[in-house]
PDB file of N, CA and C in Angstrom:
ATOM      1  N   UNK A   1     151.907 -66.880  48.821  1.00 74.00           N
ATOM      2  CA  UNK A   1     151.750 -67.266  47.441  1.00 74.00           C
ATOM      3  C   UNK A   1     151.133 -68.669  47.378  1.00 74.00           C
ATOM      4  N   UNK A   2     150.164 -68.827  46.528  1.00 82.00           N
ATOM      5  CA  UNK A   2     149.507 -70.129  46.374  1.00 82.00           C
ATOM      6  C   UNK A   2     150.337 -71.058  45.496  1.00 82.00           C
ATOM      7  N   UNK A   3     150.377 -72.294  45.905  1.00 91.00           N
ATOM      8  CA  UNK A   3     151.033 -73.317  45.096  1.00 91.00           C
ATOM      9  C   UNK A   3     149.990 -74.361  44.728  1.00 91.00           C
ATOM     10  N   UNK A   4     150.098 -74.882  43.522  1.00 94.00           N
ATOM     11  CA  UNK A   4     149.154 -75.875  43.044  1.00 94.00           C
ATOM     12  C   UNK A   4     149.885 -77.142  42.625  1.00 94.00           C
ATOM     13  N   UNK A   5     149.178 -78.237  42.738  1.00 95.00           N
ATOM     14  CA  UNK A   5     149.649 -79.501  42.195  1.00 95.00           C
ATOM     15  C   UNK A   5     148.705 -79.832  41.041  1.00 95.00           C
ATOM     16  N   UNK A   6     149.236 -80.412  39.987  1.00 96.00           N
ATOM     17  CA  UNK A   6     148.458 -80.658  38.772  1.00 96.00           C
ATOM     18  C   UNK A   6     148.352 -82.140  38.462  1.00 96.00           C
ATOM     19  N   UNK A   7     147.251 -82.511  37.848  1.00 96.00           N
ATOM     20  CA  UNK A   7     147.035 -83.876  37.374  1.00 96.00           C
ATOM     21  C   UNK A   7     146.410 -83.792  35.992  1.00 96.00           C
ATOM     22  N   UNK A   8     146.881 -84.626  35.102  1.00 96.00           N
ATOM     23  CA  UNK A   8     146.371 -84.625  33.741  1.00 96.00           C
ATOM     24  C   UNK A   8     145.579 -85.907  33.476  1.00 96.00           C
ATOM     25  N   UNK A   9     144.399 -85.741  32.903  1.00 95.00           N
ATOM     26  CA  UNK A   9     143.564 -86.871  32.506  1.00 95.00           C
ATOM     27  C   UNK A   9     143.408 -86.854  31.000  1.00 95.00           C
ATOM     28  N   UNK A  10     143.367 -88.013  30.418  1.00 96.00           N
ATOM     29  CA  UNK A  10     143.085 -88.127  28.984  1.00 96.00           C
ATOM     30  C   UNK A  10     141.858 -89.001  28.813  1.00 96.00           C
ATOM     31  N   UNK A  11     140.885 -88.474  28.102  1.00 95.00           N
ATOM     32  CA  UNK A  11     139.663 -89.224  27.842  1.00 95.00           C
ATOM     33  C   UNK A  11     139.638 -89.582  26.360  1.00 95.00           C
ATOM     34  N   UNK A  12     139.411 -90.845  26.044  1.00 95.00           N
ATOM     35  CA  UNK A  12     139.428 -91.264  24.643  1.00 95.00           C
ATOM     36  C   UNK A  12     138.240 -90.716  23.863  1.00 95.00           C
ATOM     37  N   UNK A  13     138.303 -90.905  22.597  1.00 93.00           N
ATOM     38  CA  UNK A  13     137.341 -90.363  21.647  1.00 93.00           C
ATOM     39  C   UNK A  13     135.896 -90.752  21.924  1.00 93.00           C
ATOM     40  N   UNK A  14     135.635 -91.959  22.310  1.00 92.00           N
ATOM     41  CA  UNK A  14     134.274 -92.435  22.474  1.00 92.00           C
ATOM     42  C   UNK A  14     133.632 -92.104  23.815  1.00 92.00           C
ATOM     43  N   UNK A  15     134.311 -91.370  24.672  1.00 92.00           N
ATOM     44  CA  UNK A  15     133.775 -91.045  25.990  1.00 92.00           C
ATOM     45  C   UNK A  15     132.598 -90.077  25.851  1.00 92.00           C
ATOM     46  N   UNK A  16     131.480 -90.439  26.464  1.00 90.00           N
ATOM     47  CA  UNK A  16     130.312 -89.561  26.387  1.00 90.00           C
ATOM     48  C   UNK A  16     130.476 -88.397  27.361  1.00 90.00           C
ATOM     49  N   UNK A  17     129.701 -87.371  27.141  1.00 89.00           N
ATOM     50  CA  UNK A  17     129.758 -86.198  27.994  1.00 89.00           C
ATOM     51  C   UNK A  17     129.356 -86.542  29.432  1.00 89.00           C
ATOM     52  N   UNK A  18     128.371 -87.402  29.575  1.00 93.00           N
ATOM     53  CA  UNK A  18     127.928 -87.814  30.907  1.00 93.00           C
ATOM     54  C   UNK A  18     128.997 -88.584  31.668  1.00 93.00           C
ATOM     55  N   UNK A  19     129.690 -89.484  30.978  1.00 93.00           N
ATOM     56  CA  UNK A  19     130.774 -90.238  31.629  1.00 93.00           C
ATOM     57  C   UNK A  19     131.940 -89.329  32.000  1.00 93.00           C
ATOM     58  N   UNK A  20     132.249 -88.379  31.152  1.00 91.00           N
ATOM     59  CA  UNK A  20     133.322 -87.424  31.456  1.00 91.00           C
ATOM     60  C   UNK A  20     132.943 -86.594  32.677  1.00 91.00           C
ATOM     61  N   UNK A  21     131.698 -86.128  32.724  1.00 92.00           N
ATOM     62  CA  UNK A  21     131.232 -85.346  33.864  1.00 92.00           C
ATOM     63  C   UNK A  21     131.292 -86.162  35.153  1.00 92.00           C
ATOM     64  N   UNK A  22     130.883 -87.412  35.080  1.00 94.00           N
ATOM     65  CA  UNK A  22     130.897 -88.281  36.255  1.00 94.00           C
ATOM     66  C   UNK A  22     132.320 -88.467  36.786  1.00 94.00           C
ATOM     67  N   UNK A  23     133.261 -88.690  35.892  1.00 93.00           N
ATOM     68  CA  UNK A  23     134.649 -88.888  36.313  1.00 93.00           C
ATOM     69  C   UNK A  23     135.230 -87.615  36.935  1.00 93.00           C
ATOM     70  N   UNK A  24     134.944 -86.472  36.326  1.00 93.00           N
ATOM     71  CA  UNK A  24     135.448 -85.208  36.874  1.00 93.00           C
ATOM     72  C   UNK A  24     134.804 -84.883  38.219  1.00 93.00           C
ATOM     73  N   UNK A  25     133.535 -85.228  38.369  1.00 94.00           N
ATOM     74  CA  UNK A  25     132.846 -84.999  39.634  1.00 94.00           C
ATOM     75  C   UNK A  25     133.471 -85.824  40.752  1.00 94.00           C
ATOM     76  N   UNK A  26     133.821 -87.061  40.467  1.00 94.00           N
ATOM     77  CA  UNK A  26     134.472 -87.896  41.477  1.00 94.00           C
ATOM     78  C   UNK A  26     135.814 -87.324  41.910  1.00 94.00           C
ATOM     79  N   UNK A  27     136.596 -86.842  40.950  1.00 93.00           N
ATOM     80  CA  UNK A  27     137.892 -86.229  41.288  1.00 93.00           C
ATOM     81  C   UNK A  27     137.681 -84.976  42.135  1.00 93.00           C
ATOM     82  N   UNK A  28     136.665 -84.204  41.810  1.00 92.00           N
ATOM     83  CA  UNK A  28     136.417 -82.965  42.550  1.00 92.00           C
ATOM     84  C   UNK A  28     135.927 -83.242  43.968  1.00 92.00           C
ATOM     85  N   UNK A  29     135.011 -84.186  44.122  1.00 93.00           N
ATOM     86  CA  UNK A  29     134.439 -84.445  45.440  1.00 93.00           C
ATOM     87  C   UNK A  29     135.405 -85.161  46.374  1.00 93.00           C
ATOM     88  N   UNK A  30     136.083 -86.169  45.878  1.00 93.00           N
ATOM     89  CA  UNK A  30     136.905 -87.000  46.750  1.00 93.00           C
ATOM     90  C   UNK A  30     138.363 -86.577  46.803  1.00 93.00           C
ATOM     91  N   UNK A  31     138.855 -85.969  45.751  1.00 90.00           N
ATOM     92  CA  UNK A  31     140.260 -85.576  45.734  1.00 90.00           C
ATOM     93  C   UNK A  31     140.479 -84.087  45.865  1.00 90.00           C
ATOM     94  N   UNK A  32     139.384 -83.318  45.912  1.00 91.00           N
ATOM     95  CA  UNK A  32     139.447 -81.857  46.011  1.00 91.00           C
ATOM     96  C   UNK A  32     140.172 -81.216  44.834  1.00 91.00           C
ATOM     97  N   UNK A  33     139.990 -81.787  43.657  1.00 94.00           N
ATOM     98  CA  UNK A  33     140.575 -81.234  42.439  1.00 94.00           C
ATOM     99  C   UNK A  33     139.597 -80.248  41.823  1.00 94.00           C
ATOM    100  N   UNK A  34     140.127 -79.264  41.122  1.00 94.00           N
ATOM    101  CA  UNK A  34     139.295 -78.329  40.367  1.00 94.00           C
ATOM    102  C   UNK A  34     139.772 -78.300  38.918  1.00 94.00           C
ATOM    103  N   UNK A  35     138.870 -77.946  38.054  1.00 94.00           N
ATOM    104  CA  UNK A  35     139.162 -77.943  36.627  1.00 94.00           C
ATOM    105  C   UNK A  35     140.028 -76.743  36.282  1.00 94.00           C
ATOM    106  N   UNK A  36     141.155 -76.982  35.640  1.00 95.00           N
ATOM    107  CA  UNK A  36     142.047 -75.905  35.242  1.00 95.00           C
ATOM    108  C   UNK A  36     141.981 -75.662  33.737  1.00 95.00           C
ATOM    109  N   UNK A  37     141.918 -76.745  32.939  1.00 95.00           N
ATOM    110  CA  UNK A  37     141.953 -76.574  31.486  1.00 95.00           C
ATOM    111  C   UNK A  37     141.405 -77.820  30.802  1.00 95.00           C
ATOM    112  N   UNK A  38     140.708 -77.623  29.696  1.00 94.00           N
ATOM    113  CA  UNK A  38     140.229 -78.732  28.866  1.00 94.00           C
ATOM    114  C   UNK A  38     140.678 -78.456  27.444  1.00 94.00           C
ATOM    115  N   UNK A  39     141.257 -79.453  26.835  1.00 95.00           N
ATOM    116  CA  UNK A  39     141.662 -79.316  25.432  1.00 95.00           C
ATOM    117  C   UNK A  39     140.992 -80.429  24.643  1.00 95.00           C
ATOM    118  N   UNK A  40     140.252 -80.042  23.629  1.00 93.00           N
ATOM    119  CA  UNK A  40     139.554 -80.988  22.760  1.00 93.00           C
ATOM    120  C   UNK A  40     140.341 -81.102  21.461  1.00 93.00           C
ATOM    121  N   UNK A  41     140.711 -82.321  21.098  1.00 94.00           N
ATOM    122  CA  UNK A  41     141.498 -82.555  19.897  1.00 94.00           C
ATOM    123  C   UNK A  41     140.598 -82.878  18.711  1.00 94.00           C
ATOM    124  N   UNK A  42     141.093 -82.686  17.495  1.00 95.00           N
ATOM    125  CA  UNK A  42     140.281 -82.934  16.288  1.00 95.00           C
ATOM    126  C   UNK A  42     139.757 -84.371  16.176  1.00 95.00           C
ATOM    127  N   UNK A  43     140.460 -85.337  16.774  1.00 94.00           N
ATOM    128  CA  UNK A  43     139.995 -86.722  16.703  1.00 94.00           C
ATOM    129  C   UNK A  43     138.902 -87.020  17.730  1.00 94.00           C
ATOM    130  N   UNK A  44     138.548 -86.039  18.586  1.00 90.00           N
ATOM    131  CA  UNK A  44     137.484 -86.215  19.562  1.00 90.00           C
ATOM    132  C   UNK A  44     137.956 -86.541  20.960  1.00 90.00           C
ATOM    133  N   UNK A  45     139.245 -86.785  21.148  1.00 93.00           N
ATOM    134  CA  UNK A  45     139.756 -87.068  22.485  1.00 93.00           C
ATOM    135  C   UNK A  45     139.916 -85.753  23.256  1.00 93.00           C
ATOM    136  N   UNK A  46     139.985 -85.873  24.583  1.00 94.00           N
ATOM    137  CA  UNK A  46     140.114 -84.700  25.442  1.00 94.00           C
ATOM    138  C   UNK A  46     141.302 -84.858  26.372  1.00 94.00           C
ATOM    139  N   UNK A  47     141.992 -83.767  26.602  1.00 96.00           N
ATOM    140  CA  UNK A  47     143.039 -83.732  27.624  1.00 96.00           C
ATOM    141  C   UNK A  47     142.573 -82.731  28.680  1.00 96.00           C
ATOM    142  N   UNK A  48     142.437 -83.197  29.896  1.00 96.00           N
ATOM    143  CA  UNK A  48     141.892 -82.386  30.974  1.00 96.00           C
ATOM    144  C   UNK A  48     142.968 -82.194  32.032  1.00 96.00           C
ATOM    145  N   UNK A  49     143.178 -80.951  32.448  1.00 97.00           N
ATOM    146  CA  UNK A  49     144.137 -80.649  33.486  1.00 97.00           C
ATOM    147  C   UNK A  49     143.367 -80.216  34.729  1.00 97.00           C
ATOM    148  N   UNK A  50     143.642 -80.908  35.835  1.00 97.00           N
ATOM    149  CA  UNK A  50     143.032 -80.592  37.123  1.00 97.00           C
ATOM    150  C   UNK A  50     144.104 -80.010  38.026  1.00 97.00           C
ATOM    151  N   UNK A  51     143.682 -79.198  38.986  1.00 96.00           N
ATOM    152  CA  UNK A  51     144.644 -78.657  39.950  1.00 96.00           C
ATOM    153  C   UNK A  51     144.009 -78.621  41.328  1.00 96.00           C
ATOM    154  N   UNK A  52     144.874 -78.614  42.341  1.00 94.00           N
ATOM    155  CA  UNK A  52     144.430 -78.416  43.711  1.00 94.00           C
ATOM    156  C   UNK A  52     145.519 -77.690  44.479  1.00 94.00           C
ATOM    157  N   UNK A  53     145.106 -76.966  45.490  1.00 93.00           N
ATOM    158  CA  UNK A  53     146.032 -76.166  46.277  1.00 93.00           C
ATOM    159  C   UNK A  53     146.889 -77.064  47.152  1.00 93.00           C
ATOM    160  N   UNK A  54     148.129 -76.669  47.287  1.00 90.00           N
ATOM    161  CA  UNK A  54     149.037 -77.317  48.223  1.00 90.00           C
ATOM    162  C   UNK A  54     149.044 -76.459  49.476  1.00 90.00           C
ATOM    163  N   UNK A  55     148.664 -77.054  50.586  1.00 84.00           N
ATOM    164  CA  UNK A  55     148.620 -76.318  51.846  1.00 84.00           C
ATOM    165  C   UNK A  55     149.826 -76.728  52.677  1.00 84.00           C
ATOM    166  N   UNK A  56     150.667 -75.783  52.926  1.00 81.00           N
ATOM    167  CA  UNK A  56     151.878 -76.038  53.706  1.00 81.00           C
ATOM    168  C   UNK A  56     151.690 -75.500  55.115  1.00 81.00           C
ATOM    169  N   UNK A  57     152.127 -76.265  56.087  1.00 80.00           N
ATOM    170  CA  UNK A  57     152.051 -75.823  57.477  1.00 80.00           C
ATOM    171  C   UNK A  57     153.373 -75.193  57.883  1.00 80.00           C
ATOM    172  N   UNK A  58     153.255 -74.100  58.604  1.00 80.00           N
ATOM    173  CA  UNK A  58     154.456 -73.436  59.105  1.00 80.00           C
ATOM    174  C   UNK A  58     154.937 -74.135  60.355  1.00 80.00           C
ATOM    175  N   UNK A  59     156.249 -74.235  60.493  1.00 81.00           N
ATOM    176  CA  UNK A  59     156.813 -74.887  61.673  1.00 81.00           C
ATOM    177  C   UNK A  59     157.276 -73.815  62.662  1.00 81.00           C
ATOM    178  N   UNK A  60     156.789 -73.909  63.866  1.00 77.00           N
ATOM    179  CA  UNK A  60     157.214 -72.985  64.923  1.00 77.00           C
ATOM    180  C   UNK A  60     157.959 -73.767  65.979  1.00 77.00           C
ATOM    181  N   UNK A  61     159.003 -73.133  66.532  1.00 69.00           N
ATOM    182  CA  UNK A  61     159.769 -73.800  67.578  1.00 69.00           C
ATOM    183  C   UNK A  61     159.500 -73.159  68.898  1.00 69.00           C
TER     184      UNK A  61
END
């Protein structure tokens, strides 16, 4: 079964699309995060949920 860890980002109202893309690209490339959900609020702010897989190693004796 896959397990995920989540991180939430909030981008303020004045954030341009290019700046938002740049920030998400950095998280994806360097932190191995993937986009899980984007919520756009009426005031123009965004709440972005990122996720990445948790890889567990099995212990053998």
